[in-house]
Short mmCIF file of C-alpha atoms in Angstrom, two decimals:
data_model
loop_
_atom_site.label_atom_id
_atom_site.label_comp_id
_atom_site.label_asym_id
_atom_site.label_seq_id
_atom_site.Cartn_x
_atom_site.Cartn_y
_atom_site.Cartn_z
CA MET V 28 211.78 -25.86 116.86
CA LYS V 29 210.09 -22.72 115.51
CA LYS V 30 212.20 -22.97 112.34
CA LEU V 31 211.07 -26.55 111.87
CA VAL V 32 207.43 -25.57 112.32
CA PHE V 33 207.82 -22.71 109.84
CA ALA V 34 209.47 -25.09 107.36
CA VAL V 35 206.68 -27.62 107.69
CA VAL V 36 204.05 -24.91 107.27
CA ALA V 37 205.87 -23.55 104.22
CA LEU V 38 206.00 -26.99 102.65
CA LEU V 39 202.32 -27.50 103.34
CA LEU V 40 201.50 -24.17 101.74
CA VAL V 41 203.60 -25.06 98.71
CA GLY V 42 201.83 -28.40 98.56
CA VAL V 43 198.44 -26.73 98.69
CA ALA V 44 199.51 -24.34 95.93
CA VAL V 45 200.73 -27.21 93.77
CA VAL V 46 197.50 -29.13 94.30
CA ARG V 47 195.53 -26.00 93.41
CA VAL V 48 197.52 -25.47 90.21
CA VAL V 49 197.12 -29.13 89.26
CA GLY V 50 193.39 -28.78 89.82
CA ILE V 51 193.27 -25.64 87.69
CA VAL V 52 195.14 -27.36 84.87
CA ALA V 53 192.82 -30.39 84.94
CA THR V 54 189.65 -28.27 85.04
CA THR V 55 190.98 -26.02 82.28
CA ALA V 56 191.65 -29.05 80.10
CA ASP V 57 188.09 -30.28 80.68
CA ALA V 58 186.71 -26.83 79.87
CA TYR V 59 188.76 -26.57 76.68
CA LEU V 60 187.68 -29.99 75.40
CA TYR V 61 184.10 -29.07 76.26
CA GLY V 62 184.09 -25.68 74.54
CA TYR V 63 186.39 -26.39 71.60
CA PRO V 64 183.64 -27.54 69.17
CA LEU V 65 181.49 -24.48 69.90
CA VAL V 66 184.38 -22.08 69.29
CA ILE V 67 185.41 -24.00 66.14
CA MET V 68 181.82 -23.87 64.86
CA ASP V 69 181.54 -20.13 65.44
CA GLN V 70 184.91 -19.44 63.83
CA THR V 71 183.95 -21.62 60.84
CA HIS V 72 180.79 -19.56 60.45
CA GLN V 73 182.76 -16.31 60.56
CA GLU V 74 185.30 -17.51 57.99
CA MET V 75 182.64 -18.79 55.59
CA VAL V 76 180.81 -15.48 55.76
CA ARG V 77 184.07 -13.60 55.21
CA GLU V 78 185.59 -15.80 52.48
CA MET V 79 182.54 -17.13 50.65
CA GLY V 80 180.04 -14.38 51.26
CA LEU V 81 177.54 -16.83 52.75
CA GLY V 82 174.39 -15.23 54.03
CA THR V 83 172.09 -16.41 56.80
CA ASN V 84 169.00 -18.52 56.17
CA SER V 85 169.84 -19.24 52.53
CA PHE V 86 171.64 -22.04 50.71
CA SER V 87 174.98 -21.84 48.98
CA HIS V 88 175.66 -24.65 46.53
CA SER V 89 178.83 -26.26 45.27
CA LEU V 90 178.92 -26.92 41.52
CA SER V 91 182.41 -28.33 41.14
CA LEU V 92 184.36 -31.19 42.63
CA PRO V 93 187.48 -30.39 44.66
CA GLY V 94 190.93 -31.02 43.22
CA PRO V 95 194.54 -30.95 44.45
CA GLU V 96 194.56 -27.15 44.26
CA ASP V 97 191.81 -26.90 46.88
CA ARG V 98 193.58 -26.58 50.24
CA LYS V 99 190.87 -25.11 52.49
CA VAL V 100 189.11 -28.31 53.63
CA VAL V 101 190.98 -31.37 54.88
CA ARG V 102 190.00 -34.73 53.37
CA PRO V 103 187.42 -33.40 50.89
CA ASN V 104 185.33 -35.96 49.06
CA ASN V 105 184.47 -36.38 45.40
CA ASP V 106 181.42 -38.53 46.17
CA THR V 107 178.96 -35.73 46.83
CA LEU V 108 178.34 -32.08 46.06
CA TYR V 109 177.57 -29.84 49.01
CA SER V 110 174.75 -27.44 49.77
CA LEU V 111 175.54 -25.29 52.81
CA ALA V 112 173.40 -23.02 54.96
CA TRP V 113 173.65 -21.30 58.33
CA LEU V 114 170.33 -20.79 60.08
CA ASP V 115 169.55 -18.21 62.76
CA LEU V 116 166.41 -19.30 64.59
CA SER V 117 166.49 -16.62 67.28
CA GLU V 118 163.85 -14.44 65.60
CA THR V 119 161.61 -16.80 63.66
CA PRO V 120 161.46 -20.45 62.51
CA GLN V 121 162.71 -21.30 59.04
CA VAL V 122 161.15 -23.78 56.61
CA VAL V 123 163.59 -25.96 54.67
CA THR V 124 162.21 -27.23 51.35
CA VAL V 125 163.82 -30.21 49.61
CA PRO V 126 163.07 -31.49 46.09
CA ALA V 127 162.34 -35.04 44.98
CA MET V 128 165.56 -37.01 44.45
CA GLU V 129 164.26 -40.05 42.57
CA ASP V 130 166.84 -42.82 43.20
CA ARG V 131 169.78 -40.57 44.10
CA TYR V 132 171.21 -40.69 47.63
CA TYR V 133 171.18 -37.44 49.60
CA VAL V 134 171.23 -36.22 53.18
CA ILE V 135 170.50 -32.86 54.78
CA PRO V 136 171.86 -33.10 58.35
CA PHE V 137 171.12 -30.37 60.89
CA TYR V 138 173.99 -29.57 63.29
CA ASP V 139 173.51 -27.57 66.46
CA ALA V 140 176.13 -25.05 67.56
CA TRP V 141 177.90 -27.78 69.54
CA THR V 142 178.31 -29.94 66.36
CA ASN V 143 175.68 -32.55 67.26
CA VAL V 144 173.45 -33.90 64.49
CA PHE V 145 170.07 -33.39 66.11
CA ALA V 146 167.99 -34.33 63.04
CA SER V 147 168.34 -35.04 59.34
CA VAL V 148 166.29 -35.18 56.18
CA GLY V 149 167.23 -37.51 53.37
CA THR V 150 167.20 -40.93 51.79
CA ARG V 151 167.64 -42.83 55.07
CA THR V 152 165.33 -40.84 57.33
CA THR V 153 162.54 -39.30 55.24
CA GLY V 154 162.94 -40.90 51.81
CA ASN V 155 163.52 -39.26 48.45
CA ASP V 156 160.17 -37.47 48.03
CA ALA V 157 159.94 -33.68 48.08
CA GLY V 158 159.07 -32.12 51.42
CA ASP V 159 158.96 -29.09 53.72
CA TYR V 160 160.33 -29.07 57.28
CA ALA V 161 160.03 -26.29 59.87
CA LEU V 162 163.14 -25.67 61.99
CA VAL V 163 162.31 -23.91 65.26
CA GLY V 164 164.65 -22.56 67.94
CA PRO V 165 164.84 -23.76 71.56
CA ASN V 166 162.76 -20.84 72.85
CA TRP V 167 160.05 -20.82 70.18
CA GLN V 168 156.55 -20.71 71.67
CA GLY V 169 154.31 -20.60 68.58
CA ASP V 170 151.64 -23.04 67.44
CA GLU V 171 152.81 -25.87 65.22
CA PRO V 172 151.52 -25.33 61.69
CA GLU V 173 149.11 -28.04 60.59
CA GLY V 174 150.56 -30.59 58.18
CA LEU V 175 154.12 -29.26 58.42
CA PRO V 176 156.71 -31.42 60.22
CA VAL V 177 158.43 -29.43 62.98
CA ILE V 178 162.03 -30.04 64.03
CA LYS V 179 163.10 -28.34 67.26
CA ALA V 180 166.75 -27.26 67.34
CA PRO V 181 168.70 -27.28 70.63
CA THR V 182 170.44 -24.00 69.69
CA ASN V 183 169.56 -20.94 67.65
CA MET V 184 172.55 -21.49 65.40
CA VAL V 185 172.10 -24.41 62.99
CA TRP V 186 174.51 -25.53 60.30
CA ILE V 187 173.32 -27.49 57.27
CA ILE V 188 175.88 -29.47 55.26
CA GLY V 189 173.74 -31.11 52.58
CA ARG V 190 175.30 -33.84 50.45
CA ILE V 191 174.02 -35.12 47.11
CA GLN V 192 175.49 -38.18 45.42
CA ILE V 193 177.43 -37.35 42.25
CA ASN V 194 178.64 -39.84 39.67
CA GLY V 195 181.54 -37.97 38.09
CA THR V 196 181.89 -34.51 36.57
CA SER V 197 179.42 -35.28 33.78
CA ASP V 198 176.75 -35.52 36.48
CA ILE V 199 177.15 -31.90 37.61
CA PRO V 200 174.30 -30.43 35.48
CA SER V 201 171.85 -32.92 37.01
CA ILE V 202 172.99 -31.98 40.51
CA ALA V 203 172.71 -28.27 39.73
CA ALA V 204 169.07 -28.73 38.72
CA LEU V 205 168.32 -30.55 41.97
CA GLN V 206 170.06 -27.93 44.09
CA GLN V 207 167.67 -25.28 42.85
CA GLY V 208 164.96 -27.13 44.74
CA PHE V 209 166.62 -26.49 48.12
CA ILE V 210 164.91 -23.43 49.60
CA ILE V 211 164.81 -21.76 53.03
CA THR V 212 161.79 -19.55 53.82
CA PRO V 213 160.82 -17.80 57.08
CA LEU V 214 157.80 -19.58 58.52
CA PRO V 215 155.43 -16.55 58.41
CA ARG V 216 156.16 -16.07 54.69
CA TRP V 217 155.83 -19.80 54.01
CA LEU V 218 152.39 -19.84 55.68
CA GLN V 219 151.36 -17.05 53.28
CA GLY V 220 152.36 -19.18 50.32
CA GLU V 221 155.66 -17.43 49.58
CA ARG V 222 158.92 -19.19 48.82
CA ALA V 223 162.38 -17.67 49.14
CA ALA V 224 165.00 -17.84 46.38
CA SER V 225 166.95 -21.08 46.09
CA GLY V 226 170.31 -19.55 47.02
CA THR V 227 173.71 -18.93 45.49
CA VAL V 228 176.01 -21.31 43.64
CA ASP V 229 179.71 -21.84 42.95
CA ARG V 230 180.75 -21.25 46.55
CA GLU V 231 184.31 -22.36 45.60
CA ASP V 232 184.75 -19.05 43.75
CA ALA V 233 185.93 -17.48 46.98
CA SER V 234 188.94 -15.25 47.45
CA ASP V 235 192.31 -16.94 47.13
CA GLU V 236 193.81 -14.52 49.65
CA GLU V 237 196.14 -16.34 52.01
CA ARG V 238 194.48 -16.56 55.41
CA LEU V 239 194.92 -18.59 58.54
CA SER V 240 192.72 -21.68 58.66
CA VAL V 241 190.00 -21.99 61.30
CA LEU V 242 192.13 -24.48 63.24
CA GLU V 243 195.12 -22.14 63.16
CA ILE V 244 192.99 -19.23 64.37
CA VAL V 245 191.63 -21.22 67.32
CA ASP V 246 195.02 -22.75 68.14
CA ALA V 247 196.49 -19.24 68.34
CA MET V 248 194.01 -18.18 71.03
CA ASP V 249 195.36 -17.86 74.56
CA ALA V 250 193.23 -18.84 77.54
CA ARG V 251 191.79 -15.36 78.01
CA THR V 252 190.74 -15.05 74.36
CA PHE V 253 189.38 -18.57 74.10
CA PHE V 254 187.33 -18.64 77.30
CA THR V 255 186.04 -15.10 76.85
CA ALA V 256 184.74 -16.14 73.43
CA LEU V 257 183.32 -19.36 74.87
CA ASN V 258 181.44 -17.54 77.63
CA HIS V 259 179.93 -15.17 75.10
CA LEU V 260 178.89 -18.02 72.79
CA MET V 261 177.36 -20.09 75.60
CA ARG V 262 175.12 -17.15 76.47
CA ASP V 263 173.51 -17.33 73.01
CA GLN V 264 173.91 -21.07 72.24
CA ALA V 265 172.60 -22.85 75.31
CA PRO V 266 174.52 -25.84 76.70
CA ALA V 267 172.62 -29.11 76.99
CA ALA V 268 171.01 -30.19 80.27
CA VAL V 269 173.44 -33.15 80.51
CA ASP V 270 176.31 -30.63 80.71
CA GLU V 271 175.24 -29.26 84.10
CA PRO V 272 177.75 -31.28 86.21
CA LEU V 273 180.70 -30.06 84.14
CA LEU V 274 179.35 -26.52 84.01
CA GLY V 275 179.33 -26.52 87.80
CA GLU V 276 183.01 -27.49 87.86
CA ILE V 277 184.25 -25.00 85.29
CA ALA V 278 182.20 -22.16 86.78
CA ARG V 279 184.85 -22.08 89.54
CA LEU V 280 187.19 -20.68 86.87
CA ASP V 281 184.58 -18.12 85.75
CA ILE V 282 183.77 -20.20 82.67
CA GLY V 283 180.09 -20.48 81.85
CA PRO V 284 177.18 -18.86 80.00
CA GLY V 285 177.51 -15.09 80.32
CA LEU V 286 180.20 -15.19 83.06
CA MET V 287 183.01 -12.63 83.09
CA PHE V 288 186.28 -14.50 82.56
CA ASP V 289 189.15 -12.93 84.52
CA PRO V 290 191.56 -15.59 85.86
CA GLY V 291 194.35 -13.37 87.15
CA VAL V 292 197.98 -13.55 86.09
CA LEU V 293 199.10 -16.71 87.90
CA THR V 294 195.97 -18.71 87.09
CA GLU V 295 196.07 -17.54 83.48
CA PHE V 296 199.63 -18.83 83.14
CA ALA V 297 198.55 -22.26 84.38
CA MET V 298 195.57 -22.23 82.05
CA ASN V 299 197.71 -21.42 79.03
CA GLU V 300 199.95 -24.35 79.94
CA ALA V 301 196.85 -26.54 80.16
CA LEU V 302 195.73 -25.44 76.68
CA THR V 303 199.12 -26.42 75.26
CA ILE V 304 198.94 -29.85 76.91
CA VAL V 305 195.42 -30.67 75.75
CA ARG V 306 196.09 -29.46 72.18
CA ASN V 307 199.13 -31.72 72.00
CA LYS V 308 197.10 -34.66 73.30
CA LEU V 309 194.39 -34.10 70.70
CA ARG V 310 196.94 -34.16 67.90
CA ALA V 311 198.77 -37.14 69.36
CA ALA V 312 195.49 -39.08 69.20
CA MET V 313 195.58 -38.67 65.43
CA SER V 314 198.69 -40.87 65.17
CA GLU V 315 197.87 -43.51 67.79
CA ASP V 316 198.51 -47.20 67.02
CA ARG V 317 195.81 -48.71 64.81
CA ALA V 318 197.30 -52.18 64.33
CA GLY V 319 194.26 -53.80 65.94
CA LEU V 320 192.21 -53.15 62.77
CA SER V 321 194.93 -54.09 60.26
CA GLY V 322 196.02 -50.47 60.02
CA TRP V 323 192.56 -48.90 59.82
CA SER V 324 191.00 -46.41 62.20
CA ILE V 325 187.20 -46.69 62.30
CA ALA V 326 184.88 -44.56 64.42
CA ARG V 327 181.53 -46.21 64.98
CA ASP V 328 180.46 -44.88 68.36
CA SER V 329 179.51 -41.40 69.56
CA ILE V 330 180.04 -39.78 66.17
CA GLY V 331 177.57 -37.03 65.33
CA VAL V 332 175.62 -37.41 68.59
CA TYR V 333 178.11 -37.06 71.44
CA GLY V 334 176.24 -36.69 74.71
CA THR V 335 178.90 -36.13 77.38
CA ASP V 336 181.73 -37.68 75.35
CA TYR V 337 183.49 -34.32 75.14
CA LEU V 338 186.84 -35.79 74.08
CA THR V 339 185.40 -37.49 70.99
CA ARG V 340 183.38 -34.40 70.13
CA ALA V 341 186.51 -32.21 70.29
CA PHE V 342 188.57 -34.73 68.32
CA VAL V 343 185.98 -34.91 65.52
CA ALA V 344 185.80 -31.10 65.42
CA LEU V 345 189.57 -31.13 64.94
CA ILE V 346 189.83 -33.74 62.18
CA GLY V 347 186.45 -33.63 60.45
CA LEU V 348 183.99 -30.94 61.48
CA GLY V 349 180.51 -31.81 60.28
CA ALA V 350 180.84 -35.60 60.40
CA LEU V 351 177.71 -37.60 59.73
CA THR V 352 176.35 -40.18 62.15
CA PRO V 353 177.55 -43.77 61.58
CA GLU V 354 174.10 -44.81 60.36
CA GLU V 355 174.56 -42.34 57.51
CA ALA V 356 178.23 -42.94 56.72
CA ILE V 357 181.44 -44.34 58.18
CA TYR V 358 184.94 -43.30 57.16
CA PRO V 359 187.66 -45.90 57.82
CA LEU V 360 191.06 -44.17 57.57
CA ALA V 361 194.43 -45.82 56.90
CA GLU V 362 197.82 -44.15 57.22
CA VAL V 363 199.73 -47.44 57.65
CA ASP V 364 199.77 -50.82 55.92
CA ARG V 365 198.67 -54.08 57.53
CA GLU V 366 202.13 -54.42 59.13
CA GLY V 367 201.83 -51.02 60.77
CA GLN V 368 204.32 -49.33 58.45
CA GLY V 369 203.55 -45.85 57.12
CA LEU V 370 202.14 -45.68 53.59
CA ALA V 371 204.57 -44.12 51.10
CA GLY V 372 204.85 -43.71 47.35
CA SER V 373 208.22 -45.46 47.38
CA TYR V 374 206.27 -48.75 47.55
CA ARG V 375 203.47 -50.47 45.66
CA TYR V 376 200.39 -51.70 47.56
CA ARG V 377 197.29 -53.81 47.01
CA LEU V 378 193.95 -53.66 48.79
CA HIS V 379 192.24 -57.02 48.28
CA PHE V 380 188.55 -57.56 49.03
CA GLU V 381 187.28 -61.14 49.02
CA ALA V 382 183.98 -61.56 47.17
CA ASP V 383 182.04 -61.70 50.44
CA GLN V 384 183.97 -58.77 51.93
CA ILE V 385 183.22 -56.04 49.39
CA PRO V 386 182.36 -52.94 51.46
CA PRO V 387 178.72 -53.33 52.60
CA ALA V 388 176.98 -50.08 51.70
CA ASP V 389 173.34 -49.63 50.73
CA ALA V 390 174.06 -46.34 48.93
CA PHE V 391 177.66 -46.51 47.64
CA TRP V 392 181.31 -46.77 48.72
CA SER V 393 184.62 -45.27 47.60
CA LEU V 394 188.34 -45.16 48.42
CA THR V 395 189.96 -41.70 48.24
CA MET V 396 193.70 -40.90 48.10
CA TYR V 397 195.21 -38.04 50.16
CA ASP V 398 198.69 -36.73 50.77
CA GLU V 399 200.07 -36.67 54.31
CA LEU V 400 198.35 -33.34 55.00
CA GLY V 401 194.94 -34.65 53.96
CA PHE V 402 194.60 -33.08 50.51
CA LEU V 403 193.86 -34.66 47.14
CA VAL V 404 196.83 -35.86 45.11
CA ALA V 405 197.65 -34.53 41.63
CA ASN V 406 198.21 -37.38 39.17
CA PRO V 407 198.42 -37.88 35.38
CA ILE V 408 194.91 -39.36 35.03
CA ASP V 409 193.10 -36.96 37.42
CA ARG V 410 191.79 -39.87 39.46
CA TYR V 411 191.28 -39.15 43.14
CA LEU V 412 189.08 -42.07 44.16
CA LEU V 413 187.80 -45.49 43.13
CA GLY V 414 184.52 -47.07 44.17
CA ASP V 415 181.52 -49.13 43.23
CA ARG V 416 180.42 -46.59 40.60
CA ASP V 417 183.69 -46.94 38.67
CA ASN V 418 184.44 -49.45 35.94
CA MET V 419 186.88 -51.54 37.93
CA VAL V 420 187.73 -55.10 36.86
CA TYR V 421 186.71 -57.78 39.36
CA ASN V 422 188.50 -61.11 39.60
CA PRO V 423 186.74 -64.26 38.25
CA ASP V 424 185.82 -65.32 41.79
CA GLY V 425 184.16 -61.97 42.47
CA SER V 426 186.98 -60.57 44.59
CA LEU V 427 188.45 -57.14 43.95
CA ASP V 428 191.99 -55.76 43.94
CA ILE V 429 192.74 -52.04 44.11
CA TYR V 430 196.35 -51.02 43.39
CA LEU V 431 197.88 -48.08 45.24
CA GLN V 432 201.11 -46.91 43.64
CA HIS V 433 202.80 -43.88 42.12
CA ARG V 434 203.26 -45.15 38.56
CA ASN V 435 200.70 -46.60 36.14
CA PRO V 436 200.55 -50.41 36.61
CA GLY V 437 199.62 -51.04 32.96
CA GLU V 438 197.19 -53.95 32.59
CA THR V 439 195.53 -53.26 35.95
CA ALA V 440 195.19 -49.50 35.38
CA ALA V 441 191.37 -49.70 35.67
CA ASN V 442 191.91 -50.57 39.35
CA TRP V 443 194.76 -48.09 39.93
CA LEU V 444 194.50 -45.33 42.54
CA PRO V 445 197.58 -43.09 42.05
CA THR V 446 199.64 -42.17 45.12
CA PRO V 447 201.98 -39.24 45.69
CA ALA V 448 205.73 -39.84 45.69
CA GLY V 449 205.84 -39.24 49.45
CA LYS V 450 203.65 -40.23 52.39
CA PHE V 451 199.92 -40.70 51.92
CA ALA V 452 196.69 -41.87 53.54
CA VAL V 453 193.41 -43.25 52.24
CA THR V 454 189.82 -42.92 53.41
CA LEU V 455 187.23 -45.60 52.66
CA ARG V 456 183.73 -44.09 52.69
CA LEU V 457 180.59 -46.19 53.11
CA TYR V 458 177.29 -44.34 52.69
CA LEU V 459 174.36 -46.06 54.37
CA PRO V 460 176.70 -48.75 55.71
CA GLY V 461 175.30 -52.22 56.20
CA GLU V 462 174.70 -53.73 59.63
CA ALA V 463 177.96 -55.71 59.51
CA ALA V 464 179.93 -52.49 59.00
CA LEU V 465 178.09 -50.78 61.87
CA ASN V 466 178.45 -53.57 64.44
CA GLY V 467 182.07 -54.39 63.63
CA ASN V 468 181.52 -57.78 62.03
CA TRP V 469 183.01 -56.29 58.86
CA ASN V 470 186.31 -54.43 58.79
CA PRO V 471 188.41 -53.43 55.77
CA PRO V 472 191.30 -55.77 54.94
CA GLY V 473 194.78 -54.47 55.63
CA ILE V 474 196.68 -52.77 52.83
CA GLU V 475 199.37 -55.14 51.57
CA LYS V 476 202.82 -53.92 50.52
CA ILE V 477 203.69 -55.83 47.33
CA GLY V 478 207.05 -54.32 46.45
CA PRO V 479 209.13 -51.22 45.89
CA ALA V 480 207.96 -48.59 43.44
CA GLU V 481 209.11 -49.20 39.90
CA GLY V 482 212.40 -47.47 39.19
CA SER V 483 213.34 -47.17 42.87
#
């Protein structure tokens, strides 16, 4: 009888241990999804400082469009040139000055350390006139300067990824002149009438030294490294008030602002297993079935402003850090045709828009070609995208056909977007999308396979 009792007790203890481990794994997964964007943001900052020499509280401008040789940023666009800045608001507010843009689309979004767009300046929100805007940190206690709009940031770290519409390489000199009007000045100096320098240019002229990408660096972190870094970052970049319920849960694992993370050997093993599981799930989400939208994946909800949608926030940090809000832009992505088959250069395709289904965008739209890794595709005509600013030929009824294939189609070459010989994907960008695109009444048509590649 005693042996039976001991056996039952042993089984119960094992059961309790299993339940505890399962609970640790689940909580660890929640904590990782929660903290992943903050760690990615910090690591991105470190790498940009190291590789590009970016300073703090000053702009760095791009003066060239990316090409196939640029392999640092996944799914780069040739629609806009970038102006980047990292702000540190812990000591003093900073005044961001923007120039007049006339009729050119632009946006200066402000991202907090958790990757949320908490405010933006630009065509949609403030118009195209010149202006000055004071960015203040969460703990700032000063008096608001008269006549100067004040934007309060949720965290002391702020990332600016400014975008200015560009209409081809010949437009670069015009953009360069506009970029010189972007200025960041400490508030006390601005109040005295001073203005800082406009910043550096040609940020692409960074070292070509082979380095791990930000994603690779974060993926290589074990639980101890990751959560120690997260605790340190949360001390300086305050979590939002809506995060308090989750913070209470993960605090049981010594994860939280300023806590000392020390899980112990057995718990650390379980946590490392949890990190592997959640990383695999994040990447699996990238290839989930998209047949419901004729092969397109379209994110319209919770992008840019995430609230407690920690999964979406982590996923966006993985595939497109610095995404704009849907009101500013949407990015339908297709890796399969309308039949759900993977896109490949061994076939020819057509994307047909009926006259009343041309992408509804108040600024502009474009379709960009990428290889299977998300980089631009080298081709004989150096064409990486097609859109409403290109001289495409519309059909007599107003409809539009875009041809996706590896070889030049001849008579329809004006509407040809070259593909690689292997697998590929396309992104359709709509800047200032119309209401139909935002509410789902408009979706892109499926990509139609029209035959094998010539010569195959």
